[in-house]
Short mmCIF file of C-alpha atoms in Angstrom, two decimals:
data_model
loop_
_atom_site.label_atom_id
_atom_site.label_comp_id
_atom_site.label_asym_id
_atom_site.label_seq_id
_atom_site.Cartn_x
_atom_site.Cartn_y
_atom_site.Cartn_z
CA UNK O 1327 -114.09 -21.13 397.14
CA UNK O 1328 -112.35 -24.33 398.26
CA UNK O 1329 -109.18 -24.39 400.31
CA UNK O 1330 -107.28 -26.09 397.47
CA UNK O 1331 -108.38 -23.35 395.07
CA UNK O 1332 -107.20 -20.69 397.51
CA UNK O 1333 -103.83 -22.42 397.82
CA UNK O 1334 -103.46 -22.58 394.03
CA UNK O 1335 -104.27 -18.89 393.69
CA UNK O 1336 -101.83 -18.02 396.47
CA UNK O 1337 -99.04 -20.10 394.93
CA UNK O 1338 -99.70 -18.65 391.48
CA UNK O 1339 -99.47 -15.11 392.82
CA UNK O 1340 -96.33 -15.82 394.86
CA UNK O 1341 -94.61 -17.50 391.91
CA UNK O 1342 -95.54 -14.60 389.65
CA UNK O 1343 -94.38 -11.95 392.10
CA UNK O 1344 -91.09 -13.72 392.74
CA UNK O 1345 -90.39 -13.89 389.01
CA UNK O 1346 -91.46 -10.29 388.36
CA UNK O 1347 -89.76 -8.63 391.36
CA UNK O 1348 -86.21 -8.73 389.91
CA UNK O 1349 -87.46 -6.89 386.82
CA UNK O 1350 -89.26 -4.29 388.91
CA UNK O 1351 -85.97 -3.63 390.67
CA UNK O 1352 -83.89 -3.70 387.46
CA UNK O 1353 -86.16 -1.29 385.55
CA UNK O 1354 -86.39 1.32 388.29
CA UNK O 1355 -84.65 4.54 387.22
CA UNK O 1356 -84.28 3.40 383.59
CA UNK O 1357 -85.47 5.50 380.66
CA UNK O 1358 -87.87 3.74 378.30
CA UNK O 1359 -89.22 5.08 375.02
CA UNK O 1360 -92.71 3.79 374.25
CA UNK O 1361 -94.09 4.43 370.77
CA UNK O 1362 -97.66 3.83 369.71
CA UNK O 1363 -99.50 4.40 366.45
CA UNK O 1364 -102.70 6.35 366.08
CA UNK O 1365 -104.50 3.02 365.61
CA UNK O 1366 -103.82 2.18 369.25
CA UNK O 1367 -105.50 5.42 370.34
CA UNK O 1368 -108.70 4.38 368.55
CA UNK O 1369 -108.69 0.86 370.03
CA UNK O 1370 -111.40 -0.05 372.60
CA UNK O 1371 -108.88 -0.85 375.33
CA UNK O 1372 -106.63 2.18 374.88
CA UNK O 1373 -107.44 3.32 378.43
CA UNK O 1374 -105.95 0.05 379.74
CA UNK O 1375 -102.73 0.72 377.84
CA UNK O 1376 -102.45 4.22 379.29
CA UNK O 1377 -103.17 2.83 382.76
CA UNK O 1378 -100.29 0.37 382.32
CA UNK O 1379 -98.00 3.24 381.28
CA UNK O 1380 -99.02 5.13 384.41
CA UNK O 1381 -98.26 2.00 386.43
CA UNK O 1382 -94.76 1.80 384.92
CA UNK O 1383 -94.21 5.43 385.87
CA UNK O 1384 -95.30 4.68 389.45
CA UNK O 1385 -92.65 1.93 389.59
CA UNK O 1386 -89.92 4.49 389.00
CA UNK O 1387 -89.48 3.97 385.25
CA UNK O 1388 -88.81 7.15 383.29
CA UNK O 1389 -91.27 7.14 380.38
CA UNK O 1390 -91.18 9.03 377.10
CA UNK O 1391 -94.34 8.33 375.09
CA UNK O 1392 -94.14 9.03 371.36
CA UNK O 1393 -97.54 8.81 369.69
CA UNK O 1394 -98.69 8.60 366.07
CA UNK O 1395 -101.68 10.24 364.42
CA UNK O 1396 -101.99 8.77 360.91
CA UNK O 1397 -105.61 7.52 361.11
CA UNK O 1398 -106.67 10.74 362.83
CA UNK O 1399 -105.18 12.73 359.94
CA UNK O 1400 -106.82 10.46 357.38
CA UNK O 1401 -110.20 11.01 359.04
CA UNK O 1402 -109.85 14.75 358.64
CA UNK O 1403 -108.69 14.39 355.05
CA UNK O 1404 -111.41 11.96 354.05
CA UNK O 1405 -112.92 14.42 351.59
CA UNK O 1406 -109.64 14.77 349.70
CA UNK O 1407 -107.11 12.12 348.68
CA UNK O 1408 -103.95 11.79 350.74
CA UNK O 1409 -100.78 11.80 348.72
CA UNK O 1410 -97.91 9.44 349.55
CA UNK O 1411 -94.58 8.85 347.85
CA UNK O 1412 -92.54 5.84 349.00
CA UNK O 1413 -94.75 5.59 352.08
CA UNK O 1414 -94.18 9.22 353.11
CA UNK O 1415 -97.06 11.68 353.23
CA UNK O 1416 -96.83 14.86 351.19
CA UNK O 1417 -97.95 17.44 353.73
CA UNK O 1418 -99.41 20.51 352.05
CA UNK O 1419 -100.96 23.40 353.98
CA UNK O 1420 -104.35 21.72 354.36
CA UNK O 1421 -102.78 18.46 355.48
CA UNK O 1422 -100.58 20.35 357.98
CA UNK O 1423 -103.68 21.88 359.56
CA UNK O 1424 -105.08 18.36 359.93
CA UNK O 1425 -101.78 17.19 361.46
CA UNK O 1426 -101.91 19.92 364.08
CA UNK O 1427 -105.55 19.21 364.89
CA UNK O 1428 -104.90 15.45 365.15
CA UNK O 1429 -101.97 16.04 367.50
CA UNK O 1430 -104.13 18.16 369.75
CA UNK O 1431 -106.87 15.54 369.78
CA UNK O 1432 -104.59 12.61 370.65
CA UNK O 1433 -102.53 14.63 373.13
CA UNK O 1434 -105.68 15.67 374.99
CA UNK O 1435 -106.99 12.09 375.02
CA UNK O 1436 -103.75 10.76 376.52
CA UNK O 1437 -103.52 13.49 379.14
CA UNK O 1438 -107.15 13.03 380.17
CA UNK O 1439 -106.59 9.31 380.72
CA UNK O 1440 -103.36 9.90 382.64
CA UNK O 1441 -105.14 12.45 384.83
CA UNK O 1442 -107.08 9.53 386.30
CA UNK O 1443 -103.85 8.32 387.88
CA UNK O 1444 -103.87 4.79 389.28
CA UNK O 1445 -107.57 4.67 390.06
CA UNK O 1446 -108.94 1.97 392.34
CA UNK O 1447 -105.53 1.33 393.87
CA UNK O 1448 -103.65 2.37 397.03
CA UNK O 1449 -101.91 5.01 394.86
CA UNK O 1450 -105.15 6.54 393.54
CA UNK O 1451 -104.43 9.78 395.41
CA UNK O 1452 -101.18 10.30 393.51
CA UNK O 1453 -101.27 12.34 390.32
CA UNK O 1454 -99.42 11.42 387.15
CA UNK O 1455 -97.60 14.44 385.73
CA UNK O 1456 -97.12 14.94 382.01
CA UNK O 1457 -94.86 17.26 380.08
CA UNK O 1458 -94.50 18.28 376.46
CA UNK O 1459 -92.62 20.92 374.53
CA UNK O 1460 -90.74 21.86 371.40
CA UNK O 1461 -88.18 19.10 371.93
CA UNK O 1462 -87.72 18.27 368.24
CA UNK O 1463 -86.04 20.62 365.81
CA UNK O 1464 -86.86 19.71 362.20
CA UNK O 1465 -86.21 20.80 358.66
CA UNK O 1466 -88.14 20.20 355.44
CA UNK O 1467 -87.52 17.06 353.43
CA UNK O 1468 -87.59 19.39 350.45
CA UNK O 1469 -87.81 18.37 346.81
CA UNK O 1470 -86.67 14.83 346.01
CA UNK O 1471 -86.81 13.21 342.59
CA UNK O 1472 -88.91 16.13 341.45
CA UNK O 1473 -91.45 15.75 344.28
CA UNK O 1474 -92.01 18.62 346.71
CA UNK O 1475 -92.86 17.19 350.12
CA UNK O 1476 -93.98 20.62 351.38
CA UNK O 1477 -94.35 20.47 355.20
CA UNK O 1478 -93.13 16.91 355.59
CA UNK O 1479 -89.96 17.11 357.62
CA UNK O 1480 -86.96 15.25 358.94
CA UNK O 1481 -85.38 15.47 362.37
CA UNK O 1482 -82.51 17.84 362.81
CA UNK O 1483 -81.97 17.77 366.59
CA UNK O 1484 -83.49 16.40 369.80
CA UNK O 1485 -83.30 18.55 372.93
CA UNK O 1486 -82.29 15.71 375.24
CA UNK O 1487 -81.41 18.08 378.10
CA UNK O 1488 -84.93 19.50 378.22
CA UNK O 1489 -86.50 16.04 378.07
CA UNK O 1490 -84.29 14.77 380.91
CA UNK O 1491 -85.26 17.79 383.00
CA UNK O 1492 -88.94 16.85 382.66
CA UNK O 1493 -88.17 13.20 383.44
CA UNK O 1494 -86.24 14.26 386.55
CA UNK O 1495 -89.47 15.87 387.73
CA UNK O 1496 -91.20 12.43 387.47
CA UNK O 1497 -93.24 13.47 384.45
CA UNK O 1498 -94.27 11.23 381.60
CA UNK O 1499 -93.00 13.11 378.56
CA UNK O 1500 -95.39 13.19 375.59
CA UNK O 1501 -93.88 13.75 372.14
CA UNK O 1502 -96.00 14.10 368.98
CA UNK O 1503 -94.74 13.49 365.42
CA UNK O 1504 -94.21 17.20 364.85
CA UNK O 1505 -90.98 19.16 364.71
CA UNK O 1506 -90.28 22.86 364.62
CA UNK O 1507 -87.77 24.94 362.72
CA UNK O 1508 -85.85 27.92 364.15
CA UNK O 1509 -87.94 30.10 361.81
CA UNK O 1510 -91.19 28.99 363.45
CA UNK O 1511 -92.45 26.50 360.89
CA UNK O 1512 -94.02 23.15 361.83
CA UNK O 1513 -93.24 19.89 360.07
CA UNK O 1514 -94.98 16.54 359.97
CA UNK O 1515 -92.62 13.70 361.00
CA UNK O 1516 -92.71 9.90 360.98
CA UNK O 1517 -93.53 8.58 364.46
CA UNK O 1518 -90.95 5.80 364.39
CA UNK O 1519 -88.23 8.22 363.28
CA UNK O 1520 -89.08 10.46 366.22
CA UNK O 1521 -89.02 7.52 368.64
CA UNK O 1522 -85.68 6.31 367.27
CA UNK O 1523 -84.08 9.76 367.42
CA UNK O 1524 -85.31 10.37 370.98
CA UNK O 1525 -84.11 6.92 372.12
CA UNK O 1526 -80.67 7.60 370.66
CA UNK O 1527 -80.43 11.12 372.10
CA UNK O 1528 -81.40 9.96 375.60
CA UNK O 1529 -79.35 6.77 375.48
CA UNK O 1530 -82.54 4.95 376.44
CA UNK O 1531 -82.31 1.50 378.00
CA UNK O 1532 -85.22 0.27 375.86
CA UNK O 1533 -87.45 1.32 373.04
CA UNK O 1534 -90.80 -0.47 373.32
CA UNK O 1535 -92.36 -0.25 369.88
CA UNK O 1536 -96.05 -1.24 369.90
CA UNK O 1537 -96.86 -2.58 366.44
CA UNK O 1538 -99.88 -4.05 364.69
CA UNK O 1539 -98.58 -7.64 364.43
CA UNK O 1540 -96.75 -9.86 366.93
CA UNK O 1541 -93.16 -9.18 365.88
CA UNK O 1542 -90.62 -10.67 363.45
CA UNK O 1543 -91.29 -14.06 361.86
CA UNK O 1544 -88.88 -16.63 360.43
CA UNK O 1545 -89.27 -18.30 357.04
CA UNK O 1546 -91.60 -20.95 358.52
CA UNK O 1547 -93.95 -18.37 360.00
CA UNK O 1548 -92.76 -18.81 363.59
CA UNK O 1549 -92.36 -15.77 365.83
CA UNK O 1550 -88.70 -14.95 366.47
CA UNK O 1551 -88.27 -14.13 370.14
CA UNK O 1552 -84.86 -12.49 369.95
CA UNK O 1553 -82.37 -11.31 367.37
CA UNK O 1554 -79.00 -9.68 367.69
CA UNK O 1555 -78.36 -6.61 365.58
CA UNK O 1556 -75.85 -8.63 363.54
CA UNK O 1557 -78.43 -11.35 362.83
CA UNK O 1558 -80.98 -8.73 361.82
CA UNK O 1559 -78.54 -7.08 359.41
CA UNK O 1560 -77.18 -10.28 357.86
CA UNK O 1561 -80.47 -12.12 357.34
CA UNK O 1562 -82.36 -10.60 354.40
CA UNK O 1563 -85.65 -12.22 355.47
CA UNK O 1564 -85.48 -10.55 358.90
CA UNK O 1565 -84.13 -7.27 357.60
CA UNK O 1566 -87.12 -6.81 355.30
CA UNK O 1567 -89.43 -6.92 358.31
CA UNK O 1568 -87.48 -4.41 360.43
CA UNK O 1569 -87.71 -0.68 359.85
CA UNK O 1570 -84.59 1.38 359.24
CA UNK O 1571 -85.40 3.42 362.34
CA UNK O 1572 -85.18 0.32 364.55
CA UNK O 1573 -81.84 -0.72 363.07
CA UNK O 1574 -80.55 2.84 363.37
CA UNK O 1575 -81.46 2.94 367.05
CA UNK O 1576 -79.59 -0.32 367.73
CA UNK O 1577 -76.58 0.92 365.76
CA UNK O 1578 -76.45 4.11 367.81
CA UNK O 1579 -76.43 2.94 371.41
CA UNK O 1580 -79.98 1.75 372.16
CA UNK O 1581 -79.22 -1.72 373.52
CA UNK O 1582 -82.72 -3.16 373.22
CA UNK O 1583 -85.63 -2.49 370.89
CA UNK O 1584 -88.67 -4.60 371.69
CA UNK O 1585 -91.39 -5.05 369.08
CA UNK O 1586 -94.65 -5.83 370.84
CA UNK O 1587 -98.19 -6.33 369.56
CA UNK O 1588 -100.47 -3.53 370.72
CA UNK O 1589 -103.36 -5.97 370.16
CA UNK O 1590 -102.43 -8.01 373.24
CA UNK O 1591 -104.02 -6.92 376.50
CA UNK O 1592 -101.29 -6.00 379.00
CA UNK O 1593 -98.61 -6.24 376.30
CA UNK O 1594 -96.19 -3.86 378.03
CA UNK O 1595 -96.41 -5.66 381.36
CA UNK O 1596 -95.98 -9.08 379.76
CA UNK O 1597 -92.96 -7.88 377.79
CA UNK O 1598 -91.25 -6.14 380.68
CA UNK O 1599 -91.96 -8.42 383.63
CA UNK O 1600 -91.66 -11.91 382.17
CA UNK O 1601 -88.32 -13.41 381.17
CA UNK O 1602 -89.28 -14.32 377.61
CA UNK O 1603 -91.74 -11.51 376.86
CA UNK O 1604 -94.31 -11.81 374.09
CA UNK O 1605 -92.73 -10.02 371.12
CA UNK O 1606 -89.39 -9.81 369.33
CA UNK O 1607 -86.34 -8.40 371.08
CA UNK O 1608 -83.62 -6.89 368.90
CA UNK O 1609 -80.49 -6.30 370.94
CA UNK O 1610 -76.96 -5.10 370.32
CA UNK O 1611 -75.64 -7.96 372.46
CA UNK O 1612 -76.90 -11.56 372.66
CA UNK O 1613 -79.89 -11.92 374.98
CA UNK O 1614 -78.78 -15.48 375.61
CA UNK O 1615 -75.16 -16.63 375.60
CA UNK O 1616 -72.82 -19.41 376.69
CA UNK O 1617 -69.89 -18.62 378.96
CA UNK O 1618 -67.61 -20.06 381.60
CA UNK O 1619 -69.16 -20.22 385.05
CA UNK O 1620 -67.89 -18.16 387.98
CA UNK O 1621 -68.28 -18.52 391.72
CA UNK O 1622 -71.28 -16.19 391.51
CA UNK O 1623 -73.09 -18.82 389.43
CA UNK O 1624 -73.07 -21.52 392.12
CA UNK O 1625 -76.59 -20.72 393.30
CA UNK O 1626 -77.95 -20.70 389.76
CA UNK O 1627 -76.30 -24.02 388.89
CA UNK O 1628 -77.61 -25.60 392.09
CA UNK O 1629 -81.15 -24.48 391.25
CA UNK O 1630 -80.73 -25.86 387.73
CA UNK O 1631 -79.55 -29.34 388.69
CA UNK O 1632 -81.66 -29.85 391.83
CA UNK O 1633 -84.72 -31.28 390.00
CA UNK O 1634 -82.50 -33.76 388.14
CA UNK O 1635 -80.78 -34.78 391.36
CA UNK O 1636 -84.12 -35.36 393.03
CA UNK O 1637 -85.18 -37.52 390.08
CA UNK O 1638 -82.00 -39.57 390.36
CA UNK O 1639 -80.76 -38.53 386.92
CA UNK O 1640 -77.74 -36.69 388.29
CA UNK O 1641 -75.52 -37.50 391.26
CA UNK O 1642 -76.10 -35.11 394.15
CA UNK O 1643 -73.51 -32.39 394.60
CA UNK O 1644 -73.12 -30.33 397.75
CA UNK O 1645 -72.70 -26.58 397.52
CA UNK O 1646 -69.16 -26.96 398.84
CA UNK O 1647 -68.26 -29.47 396.14
CA UNK O 1648 -69.79 -27.30 393.44
CA UNK O 1649 -67.87 -24.26 394.67
CA UNK O 1650 -64.62 -26.24 394.46
CA UNK O 1651 -65.40 -27.46 390.92
CA UNK O 1652 -67.13 -24.41 389.45
CA UNK O 1653 -64.16 -23.68 387.18
CA UNK O 1654 -65.04 -26.81 385.20
CA UNK O 1655 -68.60 -25.61 384.51
CA UNK O 1656 -69.95 -23.79 381.49
CA UNK O 1657 -73.37 -22.15 381.64
CA UNK O 1658 -75.93 -20.78 379.24
CA UNK O 1659 -77.37 -17.53 380.55
CA UNK O 1660 -80.62 -15.88 379.50
CA UNK O 1661 -81.14 -12.34 380.74
CA UNK O 1662 -79.33 -13.09 384.00
CA UNK O 1663 -80.82 -16.55 384.57
CA UNK O 1664 -78.84 -19.80 384.23
CA UNK O 1665 -80.98 -21.96 381.92
CA UNK O 1666 -78.44 -24.66 381.02
CA UNK O 1667 -75.09 -25.88 382.25
CA UNK O 1668 -72.55 -28.68 382.10
CA UNK O 1669 -69.12 -29.57 383.44
CA UNK O 1670 -66.07 -30.82 381.57
CA UNK O 1671 -63.37 -32.61 383.58
CA UNK O 1672 -60.15 -33.12 381.60
CA UNK O 1673 -57.80 -36.09 381.84
CA UNK O 1674 -54.87 -34.51 380.08
CA UNK O 1675 -52.55 -37.52 379.90
CA UNK O 1676 -55.17 -39.66 378.13
CA UNK O 1677 -56.40 -36.71 376.01
CA UNK O 1678 -59.90 -37.42 377.28
CA UNK O 1679 -62.51 -35.39 379.15
CA UNK O 1680 -65.64 -36.32 381.07
CA UNK O 1681 -68.86 -34.49 380.29
CA UNK O 1682 -70.93 -34.33 383.47
CA UNK O 1683 -73.93 -32.63 384.99
CA UNK O 1684 -75.50 -31.58 381.68
CA UNK O 1685 -78.83 -29.94 382.51
CA UNK O 1686 -81.36 -27.66 380.82
CA UNK O 1687 -84.07 -25.80 382.72
CA UNK O 1688 -87.49 -27.38 382.19
CA UNK O 1689 -88.93 -24.11 380.83
CA UNK O 1690 -86.41 -24.14 377.97
CA UNK O 1691 -86.62 -27.67 376.62
CA UNK O 1692 -87.32 -28.08 372.92
CA UNK O 1693 -84.79 -25.70 371.35
CA UNK O 1694 -81.83 -28.12 371.71
CA UNK O 1695 -79.97 -25.85 374.08
CA UNK O 1696 -78.31 -28.99 375.44
CA UNK O 1697 -76.99 -29.72 371.96
CA UNK O 1698 -75.68 -26.17 371.60
CA UNK O 1699 -73.95 -26.42 374.96
CA UNK O 1700 -72.43 -29.78 374.02
CA UNK O 1701 -71.12 -28.35 370.74
CA UNK O 1702 -69.55 -25.43 372.63
CA UNK O 1703 -67.80 -27.81 375.04
CA UNK O 1704 -66.60 -30.04 372.21
CA UNK O 1705 -64.95 -27.06 370.52
CA UNK O 1706 -63.40 -26.00 373.81
CA UNK O 1707 -62.09 -29.51 374.47
CA UNK O 1708 -60.65 -29.82 370.97
CA UNK O 1709 -58.76 -26.55 371.37
CA UNK O 1710 -57.03 -27.92 374.49
CA UNK O 1711 -55.88 -31.11 372.77
CA UNK O 1712 -58.70 -33.40 373.95
CA UNK O 1713 -59.53 -36.09 371.37
CA UNK O 1714 -62.35 -37.95 373.16
CA UNK O 1715 -65.24 -37.00 375.42
CA UNK O 1716 -66.98 -39.58 377.55
CA UNK O 1717 -70.15 -39.56 379.62
CA UNK O 1718 -71.63 -41.85 382.27
CA UNK O 1719 -75.42 -41.91 382.22
CA UNK O 1720 -78.31 -43.97 383.55
CA UNK O 1721 -81.29 -42.48 381.66
CA UNK O 1722 -80.18 -40.32 378.76
CA UNK O 1723 -78.28 -42.82 376.63
CA UNK O 1724 -80.36 -42.20 373.50
CA UNK O 1725 -79.83 -38.44 373.65
CA UNK O 1726 -76.06 -38.88 373.62
CA UNK O 1727 -76.17 -41.58 370.95
CA UNK O 1728 -78.12 -39.22 368.69
CA UNK O 1729 -75.20 -36.80 369.01
CA UNK O 1730 -72.41 -39.14 368.06
CA UNK O 1731 -71.61 -40.96 371.31
CA UNK O 1732 -71.13 -44.74 371.12
CA UNK O 1733 -71.34 -47.35 373.88
CA UNK O 1734 -67.99 -48.32 375.42
CA UNK O 1735 -66.57 -50.51 378.16
CA UNK O 1736 -65.55 -49.27 381.57
CA UNK O 1737 -61.97 -50.19 380.65
CA UNK O 1738 -61.97 -47.44 378.02
CA UNK O 1739 -62.03 -44.78 380.72
CA UNK O 1740 -58.92 -43.22 382.26
CA UNK O 1741 -57.62 -45.26 385.20
CA UNK O 1742 -58.26 -42.47 387.68
CA UNK O 1743 -61.90 -42.26 386.59
CA UNK O 1744 -62.39 -46.03 386.71
CA UNK O 1745 -61.43 -46.06 390.39
CA UNK O 1746 -64.28 -43.62 391.12
CA UNK O 1747 -66.93 -45.60 389.24
CA UNK O 1748 -70.12 -46.12 391.27
CA UNK O 1749 -71.17 -49.74 390.71
CA UNK O 1750 -74.40 -49.14 392.61
CA UNK O 1751 -75.59 -46.61 389.99
CA UNK O 1752 -74.39 -48.93 387.22
CA UNK O 1753 -74.07 -46.06 384.74
CA UNK O 1754 -73.51 -46.82 381.07
CA UNK O 1755 -70.40 -45.48 379.39
CA UNK O 1756 -70.50 -43.61 376.08
CA UNK O 1757 -67.55 -42.10 374.22
CA UNK O 1758 -67.36 -39.62 371.37
CA UNK O 1759 -64.25 -39.13 369.24
CA UNK O 1760 -63.83 -35.48 368.39
CA UNK O 1761 -63.19 -34.39 364.85
CA UNK O 1762 -59.58 -33.73 363.93
CA UNK O 1763 -60.75 -30.61 362.06
CA UNK O 1764 -60.13 -27.41 364.02
#
């Protein structure tokens, strides 16, 4: 292997570890619900998925694994037709026996894989503990619209205290889609309803829902990376693709539900330890938002504008200068990272403001975040009585012209700003008149 290849591999690993390390730290001690369907259990690479779950546990993440068994039940019922009404199985006595047998099969398979621990690693000597129990109290669905659902049930209560006790002992808690009544009966439950109820009861930080497709898609067929709960509820196209259990979890304190394809190798690791993940995030609060900068953002803003300063697109700013002017900056934050920013310097007497230092991180070009940031600043300026925004630029004239800025003379600037004009840079002046509409 050549020296240049070794250097590339080293840099790739270092870059990856630096980007992943903050997430490793942030996730430690958090409680995650992971739900998988019975299809995942039958997949060729299921052992890799369980190994990744064991790895998450070794990193200090508290894991509750809720597993499904539908295909395993169907296999046992292949000689008789399964009955469904509105997507819900009618569980008679024979079907219930198959449910119990399927649970035992899948439970044993998961435990046997977890018993391998983190093989072929420095932690191979450590064992991965598992725990299960009668954590779910259920009741029968009963007779609805004249249909008797027999032993199909609905969740009545989750014993969160007992689950937390097992998690405190560093166990991975395994929960099947079965609930029990105080009279000793067993009921077949929907896996996603169990996962949702457990996530709500535990106040889980995340529910990682491994699904068959990639996530939620917009009307053009593009994968939607993130949605707020409000967006999911108000957009009929999105709402049709999201189960009621997911929406219920978000409405009851689970801040993030992440829909991830179980078909993707390493899906959990990619979703949890990369900033953008690979699936669809549904969150109660915006994953990405625009806000006023604070002194704590100085380092992030410096990292954002440094490449543009080095390219000569922006004028260099020292850390001291940025600290003194940080109150003029607005930033766009994505999961703790500053991905865009700009400054607005008002000239109150002339009712003008200078837009400066507009920058978008190179990894997030293409979604017009700069345009969104500009629109935010225009609204802010208008609310303070500003009627015109101007910008001095050497290389991005067309971008501003496409957004309503027009070329202007130096004399159109406030006197105080004209005295600071750098004739060596020879920047062009563009001005935008703000709408009089509020």
